[in-house]
Coordinates of C-alpha atoms in Angstrom, one line a residue:
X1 CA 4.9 59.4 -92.5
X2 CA 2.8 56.5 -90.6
X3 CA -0.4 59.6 -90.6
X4 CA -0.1 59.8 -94.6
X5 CA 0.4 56.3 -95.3
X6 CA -2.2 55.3 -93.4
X7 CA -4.3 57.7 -95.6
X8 CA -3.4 56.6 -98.5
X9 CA -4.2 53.1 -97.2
X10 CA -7.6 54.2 -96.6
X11 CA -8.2 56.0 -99.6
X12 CA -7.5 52.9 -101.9
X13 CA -9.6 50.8 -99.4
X14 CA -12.4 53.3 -100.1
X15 CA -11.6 53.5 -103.5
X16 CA -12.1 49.7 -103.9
X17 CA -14.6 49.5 -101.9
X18 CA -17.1 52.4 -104.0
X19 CA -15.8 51.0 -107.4
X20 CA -14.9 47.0 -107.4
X21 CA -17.3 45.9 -104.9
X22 CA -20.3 47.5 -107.2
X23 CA -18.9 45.7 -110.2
X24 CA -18.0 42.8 -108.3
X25 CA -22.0 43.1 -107.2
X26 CA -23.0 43.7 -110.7
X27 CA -21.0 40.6 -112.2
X28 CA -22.4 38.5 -110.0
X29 CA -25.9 39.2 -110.2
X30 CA -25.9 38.8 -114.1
X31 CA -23.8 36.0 -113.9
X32 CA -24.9 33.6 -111.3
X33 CA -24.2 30.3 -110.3
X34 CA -27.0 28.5 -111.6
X35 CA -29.5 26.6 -110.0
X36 CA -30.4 23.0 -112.6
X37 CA -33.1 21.2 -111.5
X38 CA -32.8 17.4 -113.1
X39 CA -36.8 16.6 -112.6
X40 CA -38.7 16.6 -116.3
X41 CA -42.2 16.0 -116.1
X42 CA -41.9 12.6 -117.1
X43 CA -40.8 12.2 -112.9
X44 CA -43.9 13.5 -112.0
X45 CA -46.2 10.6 -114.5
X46 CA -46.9 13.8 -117.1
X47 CA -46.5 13.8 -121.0
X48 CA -44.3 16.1 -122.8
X49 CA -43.0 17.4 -125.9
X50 CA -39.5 19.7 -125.4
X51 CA -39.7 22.6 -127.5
X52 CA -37.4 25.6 -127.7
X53 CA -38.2 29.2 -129.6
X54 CA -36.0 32.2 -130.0
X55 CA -36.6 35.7 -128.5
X56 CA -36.5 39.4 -131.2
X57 CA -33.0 39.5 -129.9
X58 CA -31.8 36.4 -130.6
X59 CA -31.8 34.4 -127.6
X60 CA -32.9 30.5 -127.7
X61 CA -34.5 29.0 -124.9
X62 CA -35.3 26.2 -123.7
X63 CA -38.9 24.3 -122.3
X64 CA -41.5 21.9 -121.8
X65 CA -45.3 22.1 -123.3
X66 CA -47.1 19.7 -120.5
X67 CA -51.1 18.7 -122.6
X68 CA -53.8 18.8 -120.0
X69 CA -53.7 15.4 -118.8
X70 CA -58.1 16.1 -118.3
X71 CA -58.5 16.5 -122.3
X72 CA -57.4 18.5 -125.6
X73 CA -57.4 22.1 -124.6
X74 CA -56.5 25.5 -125.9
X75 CA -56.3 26.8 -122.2
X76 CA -52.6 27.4 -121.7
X77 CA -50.5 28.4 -118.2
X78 CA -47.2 30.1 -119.2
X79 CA -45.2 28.8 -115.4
X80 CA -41.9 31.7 -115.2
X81 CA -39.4 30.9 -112.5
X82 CA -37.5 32.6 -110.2
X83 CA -33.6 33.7 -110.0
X84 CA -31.4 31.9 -110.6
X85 CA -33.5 28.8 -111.1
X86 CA -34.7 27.4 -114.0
X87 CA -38.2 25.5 -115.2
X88 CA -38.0 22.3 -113.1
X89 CA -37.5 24.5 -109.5
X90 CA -41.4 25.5 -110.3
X91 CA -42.6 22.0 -112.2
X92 CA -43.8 20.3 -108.5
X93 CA -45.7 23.4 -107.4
X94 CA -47.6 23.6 -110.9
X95 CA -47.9 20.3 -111.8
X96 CA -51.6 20.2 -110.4
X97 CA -52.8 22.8 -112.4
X98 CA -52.2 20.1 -115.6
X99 CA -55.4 18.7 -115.1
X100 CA -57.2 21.7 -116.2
X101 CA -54.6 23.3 -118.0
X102 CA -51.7 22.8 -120.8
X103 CA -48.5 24.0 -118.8
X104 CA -45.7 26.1 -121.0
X105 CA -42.4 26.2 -118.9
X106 CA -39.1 27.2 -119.9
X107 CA -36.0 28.5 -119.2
X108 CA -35.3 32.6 -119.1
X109 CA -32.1 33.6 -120.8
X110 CA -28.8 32.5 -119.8
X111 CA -30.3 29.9 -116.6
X112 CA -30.9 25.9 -116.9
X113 CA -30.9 25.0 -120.5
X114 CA -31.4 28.2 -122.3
X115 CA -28.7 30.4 -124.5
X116 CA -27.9 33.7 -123.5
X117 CA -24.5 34.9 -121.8
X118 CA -25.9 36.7 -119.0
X119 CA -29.4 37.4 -117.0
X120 CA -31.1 40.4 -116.8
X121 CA -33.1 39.7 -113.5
X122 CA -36.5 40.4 -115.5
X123 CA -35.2 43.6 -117.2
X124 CA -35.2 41.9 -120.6
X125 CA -36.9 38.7 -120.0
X126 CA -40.0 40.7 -121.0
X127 CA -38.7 39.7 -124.1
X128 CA -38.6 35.7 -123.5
X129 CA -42.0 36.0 -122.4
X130 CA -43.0 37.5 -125.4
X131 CA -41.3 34.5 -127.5
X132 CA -43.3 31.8 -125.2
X133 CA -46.6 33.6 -126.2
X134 CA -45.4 34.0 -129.7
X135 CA -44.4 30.2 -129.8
X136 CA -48.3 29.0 -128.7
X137 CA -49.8 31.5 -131.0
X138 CA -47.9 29.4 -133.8
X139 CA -49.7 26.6 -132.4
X140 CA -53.0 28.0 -132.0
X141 CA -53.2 29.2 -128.5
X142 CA -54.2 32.9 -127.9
X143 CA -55.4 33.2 -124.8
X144 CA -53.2 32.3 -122.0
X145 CA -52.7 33.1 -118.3
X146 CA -49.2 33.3 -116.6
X147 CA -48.4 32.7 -112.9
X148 CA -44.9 33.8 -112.1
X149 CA -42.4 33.3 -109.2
X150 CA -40.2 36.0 -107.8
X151 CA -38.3 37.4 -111.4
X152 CA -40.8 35.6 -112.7
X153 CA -43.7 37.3 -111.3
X154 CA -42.2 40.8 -111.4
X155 CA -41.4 39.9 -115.7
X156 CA -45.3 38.2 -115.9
X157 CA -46.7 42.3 -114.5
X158 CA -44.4 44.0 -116.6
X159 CA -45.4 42.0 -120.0
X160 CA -48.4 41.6 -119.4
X161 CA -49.9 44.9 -120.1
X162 CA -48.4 44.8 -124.1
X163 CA -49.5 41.0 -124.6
X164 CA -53.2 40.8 -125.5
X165 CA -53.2 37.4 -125.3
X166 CA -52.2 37.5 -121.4
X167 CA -55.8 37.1 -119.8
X168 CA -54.9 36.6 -116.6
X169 CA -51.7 37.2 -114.2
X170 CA -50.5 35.1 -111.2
X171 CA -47.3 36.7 -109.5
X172 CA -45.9 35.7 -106.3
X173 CA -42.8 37.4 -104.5
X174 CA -42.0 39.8 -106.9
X175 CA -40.1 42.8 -106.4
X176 CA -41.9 46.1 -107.2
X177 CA -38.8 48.0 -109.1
X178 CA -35.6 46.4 -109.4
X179 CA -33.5 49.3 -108.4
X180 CA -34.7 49.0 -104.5
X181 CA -33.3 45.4 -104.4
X182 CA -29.7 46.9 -105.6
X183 CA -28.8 47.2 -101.8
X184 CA -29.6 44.1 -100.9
X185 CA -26.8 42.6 -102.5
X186 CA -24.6 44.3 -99.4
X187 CA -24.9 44.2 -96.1
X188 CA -22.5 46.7 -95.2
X189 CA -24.2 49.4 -93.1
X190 CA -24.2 52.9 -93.8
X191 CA -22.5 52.2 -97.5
X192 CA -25.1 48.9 -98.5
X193 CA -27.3 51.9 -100.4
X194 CA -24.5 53.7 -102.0
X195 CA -23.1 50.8 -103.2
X196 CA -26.4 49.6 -104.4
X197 CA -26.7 52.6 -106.5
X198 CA -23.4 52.2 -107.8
X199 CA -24.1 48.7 -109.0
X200 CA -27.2 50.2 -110.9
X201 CA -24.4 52.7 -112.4
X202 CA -22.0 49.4 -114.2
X203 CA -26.1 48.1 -115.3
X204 CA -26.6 51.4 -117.4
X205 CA -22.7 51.7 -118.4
X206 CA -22.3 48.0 -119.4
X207 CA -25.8 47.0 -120.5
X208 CA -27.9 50.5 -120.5
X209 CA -30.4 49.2 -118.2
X210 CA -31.5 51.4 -115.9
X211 CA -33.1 49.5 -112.9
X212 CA -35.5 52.2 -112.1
X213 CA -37.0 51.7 -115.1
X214 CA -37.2 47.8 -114.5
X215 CA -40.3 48.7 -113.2
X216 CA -43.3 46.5 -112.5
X217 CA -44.6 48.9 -110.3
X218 CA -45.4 51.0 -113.5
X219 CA -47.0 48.6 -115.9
X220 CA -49.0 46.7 -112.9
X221 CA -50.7 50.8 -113.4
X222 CA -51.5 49.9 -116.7
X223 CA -52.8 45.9 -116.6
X224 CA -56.6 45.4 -117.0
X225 CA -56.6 42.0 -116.6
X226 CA -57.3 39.7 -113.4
X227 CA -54.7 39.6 -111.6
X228 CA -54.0 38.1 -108.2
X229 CA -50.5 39.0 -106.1
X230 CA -49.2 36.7 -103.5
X231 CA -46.5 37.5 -101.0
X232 CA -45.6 37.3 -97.0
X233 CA -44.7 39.5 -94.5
X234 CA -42.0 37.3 -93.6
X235 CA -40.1 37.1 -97.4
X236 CA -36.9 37.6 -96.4
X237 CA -35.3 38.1 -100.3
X238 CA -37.9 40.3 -101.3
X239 CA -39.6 42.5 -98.3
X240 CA -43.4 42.8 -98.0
X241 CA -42.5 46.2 -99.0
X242 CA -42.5 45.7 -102.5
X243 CA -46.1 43.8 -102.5
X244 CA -47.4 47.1 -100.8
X245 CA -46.2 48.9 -103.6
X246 CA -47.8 46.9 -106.2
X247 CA -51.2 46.7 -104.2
X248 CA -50.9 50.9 -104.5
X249 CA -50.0 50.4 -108.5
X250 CA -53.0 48.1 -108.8
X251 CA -56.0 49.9 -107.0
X252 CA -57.6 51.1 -110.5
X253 CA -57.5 47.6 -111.5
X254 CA -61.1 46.1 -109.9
X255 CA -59.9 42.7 -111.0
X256 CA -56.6 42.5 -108.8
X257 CA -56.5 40.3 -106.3
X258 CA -54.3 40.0 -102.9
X259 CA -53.1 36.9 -100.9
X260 CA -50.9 38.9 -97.9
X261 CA -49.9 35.9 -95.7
X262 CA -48.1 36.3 -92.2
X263 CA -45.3 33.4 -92.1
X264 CA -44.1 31.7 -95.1
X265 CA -40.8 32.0 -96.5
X266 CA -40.1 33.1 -100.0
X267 CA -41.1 30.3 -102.4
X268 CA -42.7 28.7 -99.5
X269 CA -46.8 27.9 -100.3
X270 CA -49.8 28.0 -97.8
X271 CA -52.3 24.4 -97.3
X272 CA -54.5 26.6 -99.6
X273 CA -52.9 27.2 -102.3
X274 CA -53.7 24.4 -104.9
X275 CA -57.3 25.3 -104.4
X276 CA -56.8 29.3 -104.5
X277 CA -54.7 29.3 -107.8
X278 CA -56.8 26.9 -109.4
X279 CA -60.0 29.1 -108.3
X280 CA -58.2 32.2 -109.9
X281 CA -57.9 30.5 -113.3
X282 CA -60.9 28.9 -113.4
X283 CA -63.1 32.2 -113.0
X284 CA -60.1 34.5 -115.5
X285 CA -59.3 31.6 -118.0

């Protein structure tokens, strides 16, 4: 009697364990605890208008258009955040490029001050993207270039390709398909991949996303214009892995560019890095 109730015991552990911990994975990466920055431009001495703009399906977001501070310009940045951040995390590590530049930052569905009931982790914040470019061609602006953060960087590569008016792509720490970062949500060894895959499952059955489609791996294949991919070797969220794979997606692209450093953090910047982005969208913008 002990023998089979101990079984049973162990079934409905493993039962739990290969069901509820994937949704309990799932829930929690589309509905996270979010991250609200209170700095506004205004902190860091810069103009700005708040504007918001709503996506094809519906969603309203929220952001900031920052005018160059050096004189009127049509030469727009498009600044996308990580996850599950929002548009002031990224303000202080942009707010340079404002002399040269208008900045467009806002907030992807569902984090800081934008609508939406749940985050896709970039699979349809293509989609938001495509509502920020829409929004500054209503004002004029056609030609823009986007630098991107983690989510932000992997949604920049994967609109890019379908938005002519993206002439130039900044991505830093993004993942290179978003069905390889499933396991890293566990840390259970031996069952963190099976349960990684099983979380991907509840994102098809609930949503119908399928994560191996989330793909910026893919569409970096298809982008033609300059592009320059940052990443470290000691990113412990997303593994230098997945900037391997996108240097391999890029290598018909004679405009990609790669800045491979050896020991920053993820989301932590280099002393060169004011200088080297700025150089990028000087010679692509």
């Amino acid at each position: 009697m002990e023998a089979k109730r101990a079984a049973r015991m162990l079934f409905f552990l493993l039962v739990f364990v290969l069901l509820f911990l994937p949704l309990w994975g799932f829930y929690v990466s589309v509905r996270p605890p979010k991250l609200v920055s209170r700095i506004t431009p205004e902190n860091l001495g810069l103009a700005y208008e708040a504007v918001s703009f709503t996506t094809e399906d519906g969603v309203e977001l929220s952001g900031w258009f920052i005018p160059a501070t050096g004189g009127k310009t049509n030469k727009t940045v498009i600044g996308l955040h990580g996850y599950p951040a929002d548009k002031g995390n990224i303000l202080p590590v942009l707010a340079f490029l404002a002399a040269r530049y208008n900045l467009m930052l806002f907030d992807f569905r569902y984090l800081g001050a934008s609508g939406g009931r749940y985050t896709t982790i970039g699979a349809r914040e293509t989609r938001d993207l495509a509502a920020a470019v829409a929004f500054l061609r209503s004002r004029g602006i056609t030609e823009v270039g986007v630098w991107g953060f983690s989510m932000g960087g992997a949604v920049a590569l994967m609109a890019a390709p379908d938005l002519p008016e993206i002439r130039a792509v900044v991505s830093e720490s993004s993942y290179a398909r978003l069905d390889l970062l499933a396991p890293v949500l566990f840390r259970i060894p031996l069952l963190r991949y099976p349960l990684g895959w099983l979380t991907g499952l509840w994102a098809r059955v609930l949503l119908g996303i399928d994560l191996a489609k989330v793909s910026p791996m893919e569409s970096a294949r298809r982008l033609r214009v300059p592009a320059l991919i940052l990443h470290s070797r000691n990113d412990h969220v997303i593994p230098f892995e997945h900037a391997l794979l996108l240097k391999e997606a890029l290598k018909e692209n004679p405009r990609a560019e790669f800045w491979f450093a050896d020991d920053l953090f993820h989301g932590q910047v280099g002393p060169d890095y004011e200088r080297r982005i700025a150089g990028f969208f000087e010679a692509s913008l």
